[in-house]
Coordinates of C-alpha atoms in Angstrom, one line a residue:
M290 CA 78.3 30.8 179.6
S291 CA 78.1 30.3 175.8
F292 CA 81.2 30.2 173.6
R293 CA 80.3 33.5 172.1
L294 CA 80.2 35.2 175.5
R295 CA 83.5 33.6 176.5
A296 CA 85.1 34.9 173.3
V297 CA 83.8 38.4 174.0
R298 CA 85.1 38.2 177.5
A299 CA 88.5 37.2 176.2
F300 CA 88.6 40.2 173.9
V301 CA 87.7 42.6 176.7
L302 CA 90.4 41.1 178.9
L303 CA 93.0 41.5 176.1
V304 CA 92.0 45.2 175.7
G305 CA 92.4 45.5 179.5
F306 CA 95.9 44.0 179.3
F307 CA 96.9 46.7 176.8
L308 CA 95.1 49.5 178.6
M309 CA 96.8 48.5 181.9
G310 CA 100.0 50.0 180.5
G311 CA 98.2 53.3 179.6
V312 CA 96.7 53.5 183.1
L313 CA 100.1 52.9 184.7
L314 CA 101.7 55.5 182.5
S315 CA 99.0 58.0 183.4
A316 CA 99.4 57.3 187.1
M317 CA 103.1 57.9 186.8
V318 CA 102.6 61.2 185.1
V319 CA 100.2 62.3 187.8
F320 CA 102.6 61.1 190.5
D321 CA 105.5 63.1 189.0
W322 CA 103.3 66.2 188.7
L323 CA 102.3 66.0 192.4
V324 CA 105.9 65.4 193.4
I325 CA 107.1 68.4 191.5
T326 CA 104.3 70.9 192.3
R327 CA 102.7 69.8 195.6
L328 CA 104.3 67.1 197.7
V329 CA 108.0 68.1 197.9
T330 CA 109.3 71.1 200.0
E331 CA 112.4 73.0 199.2
K332 CA 114.3 71.1 201.9
A333 CA 113.5 67.8 200.2
A334 CA 114.1 69.0 196.6
W335 CA 116.5 66.1 196.0
I336 CA 113.5 63.8 196.0
E337 CA 112.2 65.2 192.7
P338 CA 115.0 64.0 190.3
T339 CA 115.0 60.6 192.1
A340 CA 111.2 60.1 191.7
V341 CA 111.3 61.3 188.1
S342 CA 114.2 59.0 187.3
V343 CA 112.4 56.0 188.8
T344 CA 109.1 56.6 187.1
F345 CA 110.9 57.2 183.8
L346 CA 112.6 53.8 184.0
L347 CA 109.3 52.2 184.9
A348 CA 107.7 53.9 182.0
V349 CA 110.4 52.5 179.6
A350 CA 109.6 49.0 181.0
I351 CA 105.9 49.5 180.4
L352 CA 106.3 50.8 176.9
R353 CA 108.6 47.9 176.1
G354 CA 105.9 45.5 177.3
M355 CA 103.2 47.3 175.3
F356 CA 105.3 47.3 172.2
A357 CA 106.0 43.6 172.6
F358 CA 102.3 42.9 173.0
L359 CA 101.6 44.8 169.7
R360 CA 104.3 42.9 167.9
A361 CA 103.3 39.5 169.2
G362 CA 101.2 38.6 166.1
R363 CA 104.0 39.4 163.6
L364 CA 105.7 36.6 161.6
G365 CA 109.4 36.7 161.6
P366 CA 111.9 35.1 159.3
V367 CA 112.2 31.3 159.4
T368 CA 115.8 30.0 159.5
D369 CA 115.4 26.5 160.8
A370 CA 113.0 25.0 158.3
V371 CA 112.7 24.4 154.6
A372 CA 110.2 26.4 152.6
V373 CA 108.4 24.4 149.9
T374 CA 106.2 25.8 147.2
P375 CA 103.3 24.2 145.3
D376 CA 105.7 23.7 142.4
D377 CA 108.2 21.9 144.7
Q378 CA 105.8 19.6 146.4
P379 CA 102.4 19.6 144.6
E380 CA 101.2 16.4 146.3
L381 CA 101.8 17.7 149.8
W382 CA 100.2 21.1 149.0
E383 CA 97.2 19.3 147.6
Q384 CA 96.6 17.7 151.0
V385 CA 97.1 21.0 152.7
R386 CA 94.7 22.8 150.4
A387 CA 92.0 20.1 150.7
A388 CA 92.1 20.2 154.5
A389 CA 91.8 24.0 154.4
E390 CA 88.9 23.9 152.0
V391 CA 86.9 21.3 154.0
T392 CA 87.3 23.4 157.2
G393 CA 86.2 26.6 155.4
Q394 CA 89.6 28.1 155.7
R395 CA 92.0 29.7 153.2
P396 CA 95.2 27.7 152.7
P397 CA 98.5 29.0 154.0
D398 CA 100.6 31.4 152.1
E399 CA 103.8 29.6 153.1
L400 CA 104.5 26.0 154.0
Y401 CA 107.7 25.0 155.9
L402 CA 109.1 21.6 156.8
N403 CA 111.0 21.5 160.1
A404 CA 112.6 18.9 162.3
E405 CA 109.9 18.7 165.0
V406 CA 107.2 16.0 165.6
N407 CA 104.5 18.6 165.3
A408 CA 102.3 20.6 163.0
G409 CA 101.0 24.1 163.4
V410 CA 99.6 27.1 161.7
A411 CA 100.7 30.7 162.5
E412 CA 98.9 33.7 161.4
Q413 CA 100.1 37.3 161.3
S414 CA 97.4 39.3 163.1
R415 CA 96.8 42.9 164.1
L416 CA 94.5 44.8 166.5
L417 CA 94.5 42.0 169.1
G418 CA 93.8 39.4 166.4
L419 CA 90.8 41.0 164.8
L420 CA 92.6 41.7 161.6
R421 CA 94.1 38.7 160.0
G422 CA 97.2 38.6 157.8
R423 CA 99.6 36.2 156.2
R424 CA 99.2 32.6 157.2
R425 CA 102.1 30.2 157.6
M426 CA 102.0 26.4 158.1
F427 CA 104.7 24.2 159.7
L428 CA 105.0 20.4 159.2
G429 CA 107.6 18.3 160.8
L430 CA 109.5 15.8 158.6
P431 CA 109.6 13.3 161.5
L432 CA 105.8 13.7 161.7
L433 CA 105.4 12.9 158.0
A434 CA 107.7 9.9 158.4
G435 CA 105.5 8.5 161.2
L436 CA 102.0 9.3 160.1
T437 CA 100.0 7.6 157.3
V438 CA 98.4 9.9 154.7
P439 CA 94.9 9.6 156.2
Q440 CA 96.4 10.4 159.6
L441 CA 98.1 13.4 158.1
R442 CA 94.7 14.6 156.8
S443 CA 93.4 14.4 160.3
V444 CA 96.3 16.5 161.7
L445 CA 95.9 19.1 158.9
A446 CA 92.1 19.4 159.5
H447 CA 92.8 19.8 163.2
E448 CA 95.2 22.6 162.7
F449 CA 92.9 24.5 160.3
G450 CA 90.0 23.7 162.7
H451 CA 91.6 26.1 165.2
Y452 CA 90.8 28.9 162.8
G453 CA 87.3 27.8 161.8
N454 CA 85.6 30.0 164.4
R455 CA 82.1 28.8 163.3
D456 CA 80.7 30.0 166.6
T457 CA 81.9 33.6 166.4
R458 CA 84.4 35.7 164.6
L459 CA 86.0 36.5 168.0
G460 CA 86.8 32.9 168.5
G461 CA 90.3 33.1 167.1
V462 CA 91.1 36.0 169.5
T463 CA 91.4 33.6 172.4
T464 CA 94.1 31.5 170.6
R465 CA 96.0 34.6 169.3
G466 CA 95.5 36.4 172.6
R467 CA 97.0 33.6 174.7
Q468 CA 100.0 33.6 172.4
A469 CA 100.4 37.3 172.6
L470 CA 100.3 37.4 176.4
I471 CA 102.9 34.6 176.7
H472 CA 105.1 36.5 174.2
T473 CA 104.8 39.7 176.3
V474 CA 105.5 38.0 179.6
E475 CA 108.6 36.5 178.1
A476 CA 109.7 39.9 177.0
F477 CA 109.5 41.2 180.6
Q478 CA 111.4 38.1 181.9
E479 CA 114.3 39.0 179.5
G480 CA 114.6 42.4 181.1
G481 CA 117.7 42.7 183.3
T482 CA 116.7 45.3 185.9
R483 CA 114.7 45.2 189.0
L484 CA 112.3 47.6 187.6
H485 CA 111.5 45.2 184.7
Y486 CA 110.9 42.6 187.4
V487 CA 108.5 44.9 189.3
I488 CA 106.4 45.8 186.3
G489 CA 106.7 42.2 185.1
V490 CA 105.0 41.0 188.2
L491 CA 101.9 43.0 187.3
Y492 CA 101.8 41.7 183.8
V493 CA 102.5 38.2 184.8
G494 CA 99.7 38.3 187.3
Y495 CA 97.3 39.7 184.7
A496 CA 98.5 37.1 182.1
R497 CA 97.9 34.2 184.6
M498 CA 94.4 35.5 185.2
F499 CA 93.7 35.7 181.5
L500 CA 95.1 32.2 180.8
R501 CA 93.0 30.8 183.7
I502 CA 89.8 32.5 182.6
T503 CA 90.2 31.6 178.9
Q504 CA 91.4 28.0 179.5
S505 CA 87.9 26.6 179.1
A506 CA 87.4 28.5 175.8
A507 CA 90.8 27.3 174.6
R508 CA 90.0 23.7 175.4
H509 CA 86.6 24.1 173.8
Q510 CA 88.4 25.1 170.6
E511 CA 90.8 22.2 170.9
L512 CA 88.0 19.7 171.2
A513 CA 86.1 21.4 168.3
A514 CA 89.2 21.0 166.2
D515 CA 89.3 17.3 167.0
R516 CA 85.7 16.9 165.9
T517 CA 86.5 18.7 162.7
A518 CA 89.4 16.3 162.1
A519 CA 87.2 13.3 162.8
R520 CA 84.5 14.5 160.3
Y521 CA 87.1 15.0 157.6
A522 CA 89.5 12.1 158.1
G523 CA 87.4 9.7 160.0
R524 CA 86.8 8.9 163.7
D525 CA 89.1 5.9 163.9
V526 CA 91.9 7.5 161.9
T527 CA 91.8 10.6 164.1
A528 CA 92.0 8.6 167.3
A529 CA 94.8 6.6 165.8
A530 CA 96.7 9.8 164.9
L531 CA 96.4 11.1 168.4
R532 CA 97.7 7.8 169.8
T533 CA 100.6 7.9 167.4
L534 CA 101.8 11.4 168.2
P535 CA 103.3 10.8 171.6
V536 CA 104.8 7.5 170.5
L537 CA 106.5 9.3 167.6
D538 CA 107.8 12.0 169.9
A539 CA 109.4 9.5 172.2
A540 CA 110.9 7.6 169.2
H541 CA 112.3 10.8 167.7
T542 CA 113.9 11.7 171.1
H543 CA 115.5 8.3 171.3
Y544 CA 116.7 8.5 167.7
M545 CA 118.3 12.0 168.2
E546 CA 120.1 10.9 171.4
T547 CA 121.1 7.4 170.3
Y548 CA 121.8 7.7 166.6
A549 CA 122.0 11.2 165.3
A550 CA 124.4 12.3 168.1
M551 CA 126.5 9.1 167.9
G552 CA 129.5 10.8 166.5
S553 CA 129.5 13.9 168.7
A554 CA 132.5 12.7 170.7
W555 CA 134.6 12.5 167.6
K556 CA 133.1 15.7 166.0
A557 CA 131.6 13.6 163.2
L558 CA 128.2 13.5 161.6
P559 CA 126.2 10.8 159.8
P560 CA 126.1 10.8 156.0
V561 CA 124.5 13.9 154.4
G562 CA 120.8 14.1 155.0
E563 CA 120.9 11.3 157.6
V564 CA 121.0 13.5 160.7
H565 CA 117.2 13.8 160.4
G566 CA 116.6 11.3 157.6
G567 CA 117.9 8.3 159.6
F568 CA 114.7 8.5 161.6
R569 CA 112.9 6.9 158.7
R570 CA 115.1 3.8 159.1
L571 CA 114.3 3.5 162.7
L572 CA 110.5 3.7 162.1
A573 CA 110.7 1.2 159.3
A574 CA 112.7 -1.3 161.4
R575 CA 110.6 -1.3 164.5
S576 CA 107.1 -2.6 165.1
G577 CA 104.4 -0.6 166.8
E578 CA 105.0 -2.4 170.1
Q579 CA 108.7 -1.6 170.0
L580 CA 108.0 2.0 169.3
A581 CA 105.4 2.2 172.1
A582 CA 108.0 0.6 174.5
L583 CA 110.3 3.7 173.9
R584 CA 107.5 5.9 175.3
A585 CA 106.7 3.5 178.1
G586 CA 110.2 4.1 179.4
Q587 CA 109.8 7.9 179.6
R588 CA 108.2 9.8 182.4
P589 CA 105.1 11.7 181.1
P590 CA 105.5 15.4 181.1
R591 CA 103.8 17.3 184.0
P592 CA 100.7 19.0 182.7
H593 CA 100.9 22.8 182.5
P594 CA 98.2 24.5 184.7
Y595 CA 97.2 26.7 181.8
D596 CA 97.6 24.2 179.0
S597 CA 95.0 24.7 176.2
H598 CA 95.1 21.0 175.4
P599 CA 92.9 18.7 177.4
P600 CA 94.5 15.4 178.5
L601 CA 95.1 13.1 175.5
A602 CA 93.0 10.3 177.0
E603 CA 90.1 12.6 177.3
R604 CA 90.4 13.8 173.7
I605 CA 90.7 10.2 172.4
A606 CA 87.6 9.1 174.4
L607 CA 85.5 12.0 173.1
I608 CA 86.5 11.1 169.5
E609 CA 85.7 7.5 169.9
G610 CA 82.4 8.4 171.4
L611 CA 81.4 10.1 168.1
P612 CA 79.0 8.2 165.8
A613 CA 80.7 5.7 163.5
D614 CA 81.2 6.8 160.0
D615 CA 81.2 4.7 156.8
R616 CA 85.0 4.4 156.7
P617 CA 86.6 1.0 157.4
E618 CA 87.6 0.5 161.0
Q619 CA 91.3 0.9 161.8
S620 CA 92.7 -0.8 164.8
P621 CA 95.6 1.2 166.3
A622 CA 97.4 -2.0 167.2
D623 CA 97.3 -3.5 163.6
P624 CA 99.7 -2.4 160.9
T625 CA 98.1 -0.4 158.2
D626 CA 98.6 -0.7 154.5
E627 CA 98.3 3.1 154.0
P628 CA 101.4 4.8 152.7
A629 CA 103.5 7.0 155.0
S630 CA 102.9 10.8 154.5
L631 CA 106.6 11.1 153.6
T632 CA 105.7 9.5 150.2
L633 CA 103.9 12.7 149.3
L634 CA 107.3 14.4 149.1
R635 CA 109.3 14.5 145.9
N636 CA 113.0 13.9 146.4
A637 CA 112.7 13.4 150.1
D638 CA 116.5 12.9 150.4
R639 CA 117.2 16.4 149.1
V640 CA 114.7 17.9 151.6
F641 CA 116.3 16.1 154.5
A642 CA 119.7 17.3 153.4
E643 CA 118.5 20.9 153.1
L644 CA 116.8 20.7 156.5
E645 CA 120.1 19.4 158.0
T646 CA 121.9 22.4 156.6
R647 CA 119.4 24.9 158.0
T648 CA 119.2 23.3 161.5
S649 CA 123.0 22.7 162.0
A650 CA 125.4 25.2 163.5
P651 CA 127.8 26.9 161.1
E652 CA 130.7 24.9 162.4
A653 CA 129.0 21.7 161.5
A654 CA 130.2 22.3 157.9
L655 CA 133.7 21.6 159.1
L656 CA 132.9 18.2 160.7
R657 CA 133.7 15.0 158.9
R658 CA 131.1 12.6 157.7
M659 CA 131.1 9.0 158.6
S660 CA 129.0 6.1 157.5
W661 CA 126.6 4.5 159.9
D662 CA 128.8 1.4 160.2
D663 CA 131.9 3.5 160.9
L664 CA 130.0 5.6 163.5
T665 CA 128.7 2.4 165.1
M666 CA 132.2 0.9 165.3
A667 CA 133.7 4.0 166.7
R668 CA 131.0 4.2 169.3
A669 CA 131.4 0.6 170.2
V670 CA 135.1 0.9 170.7
A671 CA 134.7 4.0 172.8
D672 CA 132.1 2.3 175.0
A673 CA 134.4 -0.8 175.4
E674 CA 137.3 1.5 176.4
E675 CA 135.0 3.2 179.0
W676 CA 133.8 -0.1 180.4
S677 CA 137.3 -1.7 180.7
G678 CA 139.1 1.4 181.9
P679 CA 138.3 1.2 185.6
L680 CA 139.1 -2.6 185.8
R681 CA 142.4 -2.2 184.0
L682 CA 143.4 0.7 186.3
A683 CA 142.4 -1.3 189.4
V684 CA 144.5 -4.3 188.2
A685 CA 147.5 -2.1 187.4
R686 CA 147.4 -0.6 190.8
T687 CA 147.1 -4.0 192.4
L688 CA 150.1 -5.4 190.4
R689 CA 152.3 -2.4 191.2
S690 CA 151.4 -2.7 194.9
E691 CA 152.2 -6.4 194.8
A692 CA 155.5 -6.0 193.1
D693 CA 156.3 -2.9 195.2
A694 CA 158.0 -1.5 192.2
V695 CA 156.2 1.8 191.9
R696 CA 154.6 3.7 194.7
E697 CA 150.8 3.7 194.3
T698 CA 149.5 7.1 193.1
T699 CA 146.4 8.7 194.3
S700 CA 145.7 10.8 191.2
G701 CA 144.7 7.8 189.0
E702 CA 147.0 8.9 186.2
T703 CA 148.6 5.9 184.5
A704 CA 150.1 5.7 181.0
D705 CA 148.0 3.7 178.6
G706 CA 151.0 1.5 177.8
L707 CA 151.3 0.4 181.4
L708 CA 147.7 -0.8 181.7
P709 CA 147.4 -4.6 181.7
G710 CA 145.8 -6.5 178.9
L711 CA 143.1 -9.2 179.2
E712 CA 145.5 -12.1 179.8
E713 CA 147.3 -10.2 182.6
I714 CA 144.0 -9.5 184.2
L715 CA 143.0 -13.2 184.0
D716 CA 146.4 -14.2 185.5
A717 CA 145.7 -11.8 188.4
F718 CA 142.3 -13.4 188.9
D719 CA 143.9 -16.9 189.0
R720 CA 146.3 -15.7 191.7
G721 CA 143.3 -14.9 193.9
L722 CA 143.7 -11.1 193.6
L723 CA 140.2 -10.3 192.3
W724 CA 138.3 -10.3 195.6
M725 CA 141.4 -9.7 197.8
E726 CA 142.6 -6.5 196.3
I727 CA 141.3 -5.7 192.8
A728 CA 137.6 -5.3 193.8
D729 CA 138.6 -2.9 196.6
R730 CA 140.3 -0.6 194.0
M731 CA 137.3 -0.4 191.7
P732 CA 135.6 3.0 191.8
K733 CA 132.3 3.0 193.7
P734 CA 130.0 5.5 195.3
Y735 CA 130.5 6.5 198.9
Q736 CA 127.5 4.5 200.2
A737 CA 128.8 1.3 198.5
A738 CA 132.3 1.8 200.0
R739 CA 130.9 0.7 203.4
L740 CA 129.6 -2.6 202.1
T741 CA 131.6 -5.7 203.0
G742 CA 131.6 -9.4 202.3
Q743 CA 129.1 -10.9 199.8
S744 CA 127.1 -7.6 199.6
A745 CA 130.3 -5.8 198.4
R746 CA 131.0 -8.5 195.8
N747 CA 127.5 -8.5 194.4
F748 CA 127.6 -4.7 194.1
I749 CA 130.9 -4.6 192.2
R750 CA 130.6 -7.8 190.2
P751 CA 128.6 -6.2 187.3
R752 CA 131.3 -3.6 186.8
I753 CA 134.0 -6.2 186.7
F754 CA 131.9 -8.1 184.2
D755 CA 131.5 -5.0 182.0
G756 CA 135.2 -4.4 182.2
I757 CA 136.1 -7.9 180.9
A758 CA 133.4 -7.6 178.2
G759 CA 134.8 -4.3 177.1
L760 CA 138.3 -5.9 176.8
I761 CA 136.8 -8.7 174.7
H762 CA 135.0 -6.3 172.4
L763 CA 138.2 -4.3 171.9
R764 CA 140.1 -7.5 171.1
L765 CA 137.5 -8.7 168.6
A766 CA 137.1 -5.3 167.0
E767 CA 140.9 -5.0 166.5
S768 CA 141.2 -8.4 164.9
G769 CA 138.3 -7.8 162.6
D770 CA 136.2 -10.7 164.2
A771 CA 133.5 -8.2 165.3
V772 CA 131.5 -6.2 162.8
P773 CA 129.3 -3.1 163.5
D774 CA 125.6 -3.4 163.7
I775 CA 123.6 -0.2 163.5
A776 CA 120.6 -2.1 164.9
W777 CA 117.8 0.2 163.9
S778 CA 115.4 -2.1 165.8
G779 CA 117.5 -2.4 168.9
Q780 CA 120.7 -0.9 170.3
P781 CA 123.8 0.0 168.1
G782 CA 126.8 -2.3 168.9
L783 CA 128.9 -5.1 167.6
I784 CA 128.0 -8.5 166.1
L785 CA 130.4 -11.0 167.7
P786 CA 131.4 -14.4 166.2
E787 CA 128.9 -17.2 166.9
S788 CA 131.1 -18.8 169.6
W789 CA 131.4 -15.6 171.5
E790 CA 127.7 -14.8 171.2
K791 CA 126.8 -18.2 172.7
G792 CA 129.5 -18.6 175.3
M793 CA 130.9 -15.2 176.4
D794 CA 128.4 -14.4 179.2
D795 CA 128.8 -17.7 180.9
A796 CA 132.6 -17.6 180.5
I797 CA 132.7 -14.1 182.1
D798 CA 130.3 -15.2 184.9
A799 CA 132.7 -18.0 185.7
A800 CA 135.7 -15.6 185.7
V801 CA 134.0 -13.2 188.2
A802 CA 132.5 -15.8 190.5
D803 CA 133.3 -15.9 194.1
T804 CA 135.8 -18.5 193.2
P805 CA 137.1 -17.3 189.8
D806 CA 137.5 -19.8 187.0
T807 CA 139.1 -18.3 183.9
A808 CA 139.4 -21.6 182.0
P809 CA 136.2 -21.1 179.9
L810 CA 137.2 -17.6 178.9
R811 CA 140.8 -18.7 178.0
T812 CA 139.3 -21.5 175.9
L813 CA 137.3 -19.0 173.9
L814 CA 140.3 -16.8 173.5
A815 CA 142.4 -19.7 172.2
E816 CA 139.7 -20.8 169.8
G817 CA 139.3 -17.2 168.5
S818 CA 143.0 -16.4 168.0
G819 CA 143.9 -16.1 164.4
S820 CA 140.5 -16.8 163.1
G821 CA 140.5 -13.8 160.8
T822 CA 137.5 -11.6 160.0
G823 CA 134.0 -12.7 160.4

């Protein structure tokens, strides 16, 4: 079937989706008329109001769905993005207009910068997408930070390529129709009554049929948009952009979880503009291999059965199969000298700060701001306290039991002032309490509680190691001998004095061995005492 016929079929199915509501309403009217005039006897007159009430509620649900379907193409207000005009960002608008022109499209009426690793064009449409209206484009600031200018051109051409519709004017109906049906089904799912659910089953079934039938046409449009991008920006650049997008997405997720949310436990935020703006620093500090490693550690998302996007590998293979152009080859593994798309922005710091304001909850204005170094230090201290807490509690219980001074509690509640310090813990190790009693009091899952002998020691040893390391970090942070390291290219933490960096792991290994030897660790503690900051 040609693309033109597939587009016509999609339009007919969309009309059928809307007419289904009219048919159901007509059937209900006929049913009520039969109940009132023909089917109900005087003895069963109570059935009439019940039937009319049920059909009325069903009709309300149907009308709600039809109304949602008609409103699906409307553009609502944007509250989580920064609107930029041609006067604000002329260089960025120049790229957008050039991509629209080369694809035979009109440029957007509005351009918004948001916090997503994505780009998109939304168009207000009426009459099932036949009548076009105001056009709006979204570009993610993380996307601009991670793509070069040529790669951005490819992405822009791809987005406008969705609306090229060179095959037929009905081509855009498939894209807009799929969006409208998904919006309508979501409206039914938000209904709170069983009647909404009953009617929703019919619409969901029809929507699934439409999505399944139009999936080939949607994928055809997606691949056509890829070819448009390759013609405009270049084959190799377009393939490189497609490879970069999932890597950027994984890197941004890592940044938001590891860096942007670092102060959430203390109700603190990074410096103004750095909640989203700090992502630039991570990208600048990490090589392509390091960024790719972030994605390698994530499980790929399960493909949606009705996804309009073909698999990424298939899209890249088709692009690379296109004839070579006269542009210089670009290897995805080699660094490029092309500037980042973020250089197109004027006063990028101000844009990041404004986006932060628009994407933050109102109560965020009351949170304190901390420098990256202060956030890193606070996070490192909190982590160290978390690592050391179980070991200190286990040693405290062991010492109380040994002295028989205080009856051992089962609640685990112990005053912080009664928890032992590092030297007391090492003294307990030297007295042979580590594997006799302390290890048994360390928290462990139920399955591990049944382990004995060497297996039990090997299981709990890393937790004891972490507990001692946490106490050392706390000691060095308090004395000023450890300094924070934001480590944009690694993991935020502390930089320890050189002697500790070289000898700490071996010293702790000796202390938690089957036959504990605390001498190396005590030597390091003695050498570091009173050494001052550094």
